Every structure is written in C-alpha cells, then in structure tokens.
Amino acid sequence: MRQNLGRSTRSIYLGLACLSLTLHLLLAFFCLSVLQTACVLPTSSSSSKPRTDTQGHQFVVRSSSSSAASSSHKLPTSPQIDEHHKLNSNMLHHRGRLSLNESTERKQKLILKVKGHSKLEALFKHPLYNLPYPEPQEDDWLLRVKTNEEVRDTSEEDEWEDDLNNDSKWQSASEEEGYDKITWTSDVDTHPPWLRFHLGITRWELYNRKDPILGHLTHYLATQRILGAVQKTGGTQLKLLVLFPNYGQALVKPMRQPRDAETDVNLFYFSDFERHNAEISAFHLDRLLGFNRIPPVVGRLINITTEIREVTSDHRLSRTFFTSPVGNVCFYGQCEYYCSTEHPVCGQPHALEVSLAAMLPDLSLAPRRSWRSPWRRSYSRTKLAKWEKDPTYCDTVKQTPPYSHGTRLVDLIDMAILDFLMSNMDRHHYETFEKFGNETFLLHLDNGRGFGRHSQDEPSILAPLQQCCRIRRSTLLRLRLLTRPGFRLSDVMRESLAQDPLAGVAPLLSEPHLSALDRRLATILQVVQTCQDQHSDVMYNDLEGYD
C-alpha cells in the first residue's frame, strides 16, 4: 500500500509540474505576441567623437554624399524603446491617455495600414520632395573635417604632427567616469550620429531627408544613457541640457501639462507653458512641408530621479527637487517664468515625458546670427506692433536689406506658414549660420508654444504672406499637394508622429489638432488665391528649369 501511495503521489507531482510548465509557455507566447512591434532598428554606429575642445581639432564642411538607399520617410525606433514606454505607460495618468492594450491595438492597426498603403511613403516619393540640389561645393558645407595634410600645414606643434604621421586615427585620453573611450578617424562611419548630423549641414538645408543618419540620430537621442543634466541658461522657461557617453548633447523640454489641454483663451501668447509634444510635432510638420530646417526632435520617457537628479552637477537645479504630497518626484529649476513650487515639473512618480532636440554645432565652430523678425509682436498687453497697424508695412520691409534681394523674404514667409499651421505666435527672432551670409535657409528653432489651441486660428500669424503677397512656387505646390485625399496633411502627420517612441504612450497630437491642420492649410491657400487675384507677381519661381 505504501508503494502504491508513493507512486500515486509522484504521478500527481509530475502532472502538476507538466501543467505548470505548459501554463508558463502559453503565458510567454501570449506576452511576446502582445509586446512585439514592427519597429526598424538602425544599424549600430560608433559612439565616438573627437575632443575638439581639448585637442584642438577644427571643423571648418565636407561630408560624404548621403545615401539614398535608405527609406526617406522612416524615423526608426528601437523595439526596446517601445517595450520600455509601454511597460511604463501605466505610470502616467494625464487626461486622454491610452491604456497599454489600446495603444498596442492602435499601433498594430497603423502598421497594417502602412503595409497596405502608406500616404507618408507616397508623399516622399513625389517629385516635389525629390528636387535635386546643386552639387555642394567647398563653401556650401557648414563644417568639414580637415585632412591630415591640412592639419600638418597649419599645426604649430611638432609632437601633434608626429602623431599624425605615425597614426591615422586620434584616440581620446579621457579618463572621465562614464564616457566612452573614443577612437576617431577621418572615416565618417566612426563618427557618432550627432557629429555626422553636424557634418551634413549645407547652405540649403539642415539635413537631407534621405540620409540614413536621420534615423540613427533619432534612435541615438531616444536610447543613449544620460550621464549628466544641467539647466540651460537663457530663455523664459525651464530647459535642460543632457550629456551622453560619447560627448553628445540634447536640449530637453519636459512635459508641463496634458497634451489635449488647450491654452486658456484669456492668456497672452507669451504667458503659456511650452509643450514638449509641440517641439516633436513641429519637427515632423517641418519635414512634411519639405523645409528640413528644424533640428531632429524625439520623445522619450525618462526617470527624473536616476536621469536628472542623481546625475546633475547643477547645484541651482538640484536644490529645487522635492517630493509632492502624493509621492511624485518634482523639480522647478530657476527661470524667468513658471519656475516655482507652484509650477513644478513632476514625474508619475519618477517617469516623465520629455522632448530631446539635437544640438546644433557649437558657436565657436559654426557662429550663428540672430535676426529680429520684422513681424515681431510687441510683447505688450496694451501696445500693438507697427505691422499690426500699417497694412502697407511690407513695402518698407521689401526695401530693407536683407529682404530687398535674394530669398530672405520668401524664407520668412515659409516660416510664417509653418507657424500658422501650428498656431505659434512666439516668433520674435530667427537665426542663420554666419558662414553662408544671406544666401541660406532660416533655422526654425524654439517651437514649444505651438499647438496650444485647436479650436481657434490666429490669422495675424499670416501677416507676412497677406501683406507681401509673395510665396515660393515649390512651397505652394507642396501645400496644394497636401490637400489631396491621397496626401492629406492630417493623415501624413498622424502617420509620421506614430513613429515617435512616445506614440506608444498616447498620440502626440489629438485628433482636433490634426483636423485643425487641414483647416488652416485651406486658409493659407485662400490667402494665396486672394493675392493672385490682386497681384501678378505673387509667385517666386524657385523651380525654373524643372518640369
């Protein structure tokens, strides 16, 4: 009887073990099927950079031709990023937030739609988005890496010359904790993404949409380990500068309010919070318009404690951290507006959504000139600017350099069109690279006050277009293209934003904001039509010689 009882007990134990193993396997397969996403992982690039500030390397523009073999419309994200954001999405509870299952289902539907027919891919295949630029000459590149021969000619240190003769690569002697040991050569493949982005800037655009470095750079910003964080000086609101292991940097703007929260209609344009999702959306919109004048921006979910508080060397910033009554980690920094305990930046309890923008080359290498916009607002609660009172104001602008010749006026009107679409009234200055003089594009920087209201448009933003009645032919044709059902602006914008890592948490723009883009686009075209009815020289033909 004891033997039979022992056999029965062993059989029961064995059966339970088999059942447990089967359940674990089923659970594993189920989790994999839910969490798997169709993200494209870019090939790894070296995380290296020359220590230009300590070793005396100079960048003065030459870059290898960008490869057109890579897809021109995808901004790849990592499967690890998507999984990280999905697993942490339950930590964020602002209004309108999608649940994990809803987010996964939405992205899967979008992936199936994209596989069948992608409006974004069709848009970027259109000839209007593939106009050839002249072959860049030496002076058309912002930066270039000096060859060994050029460094030998200008170097005053015999020891440095000997090093160049003996070794074609430069190695960092840095022993700084956390930083990667750098091995940098003249081969572009050894450069980190941020450096390759800098070396690709030309007289005509900030980046080439077809260059695979765009995908590498956004992936880099979304995944690199953060080694340090300090508060960026200047400006009116809180901004951070974060540092990466290969000496890269990014400008961070934190989430201050729910994405679908509209700006109070009683607030002045200079009194609103800057929005992290506005910075991300502005980059995508600028790309869809074919401008390519906003540095790449990507969303990221960071840990306030481990990725800001514990790594910051900024004592002024560190003193502003506190724990809220409900246990969320918060900080407020020091700035002109909204930096107080009444306006904190808080995690949930540690997780925080932010935008990370690629930094432009250091001003010591590539100086920039700041220009006051002729259509700058008064920034007064009682006074109007001159252009708001004088309908013939543009006649004076047209006679004033640099707007009296070249493309500067239509460049400014391009920027006004971008600002009107995202309802950004805060455009008081703009910048250009000094090296290119007046023959270059305008940098569309600082877009955090866009996408504040979707229920109301601000026609005064279009004053440059309305008063000057001048527009680039290529810009107008792209705007008309984006009204067609096959390329509708709201649809391609939705598809483009879905590539951002934070889209796994919630849509970057709500549907009312996307609908507002179509409405505002129709308004722009109506203004152009009114100009064409009244004037004969509305079009600036930048497509002369093209079919």
Coordinates of C-alpha atoms in Angstrom, one line a residue, residues 74 89 96 204 259 298 325 346 354 402 526:
K74 CA 11.0 56.4 -41.5
S89 CA 2.7 53.8 -19.6
G96 CA -6.9 61.4 -22.6
W204 CA 20.3 74.8 -48.4
R259 CA -1.4 67.0 -24.4
V298 CA 12.3 62.8 -30.5
P325 CA 2.3 65.2 -1.1
C346 CA 6.6 66.2 -11.7
V354 CA 10.3 64.9 -22.5
P402 CA 18.4 91.6 -46.5
Q526 CA -7.3 81.0 -49.8

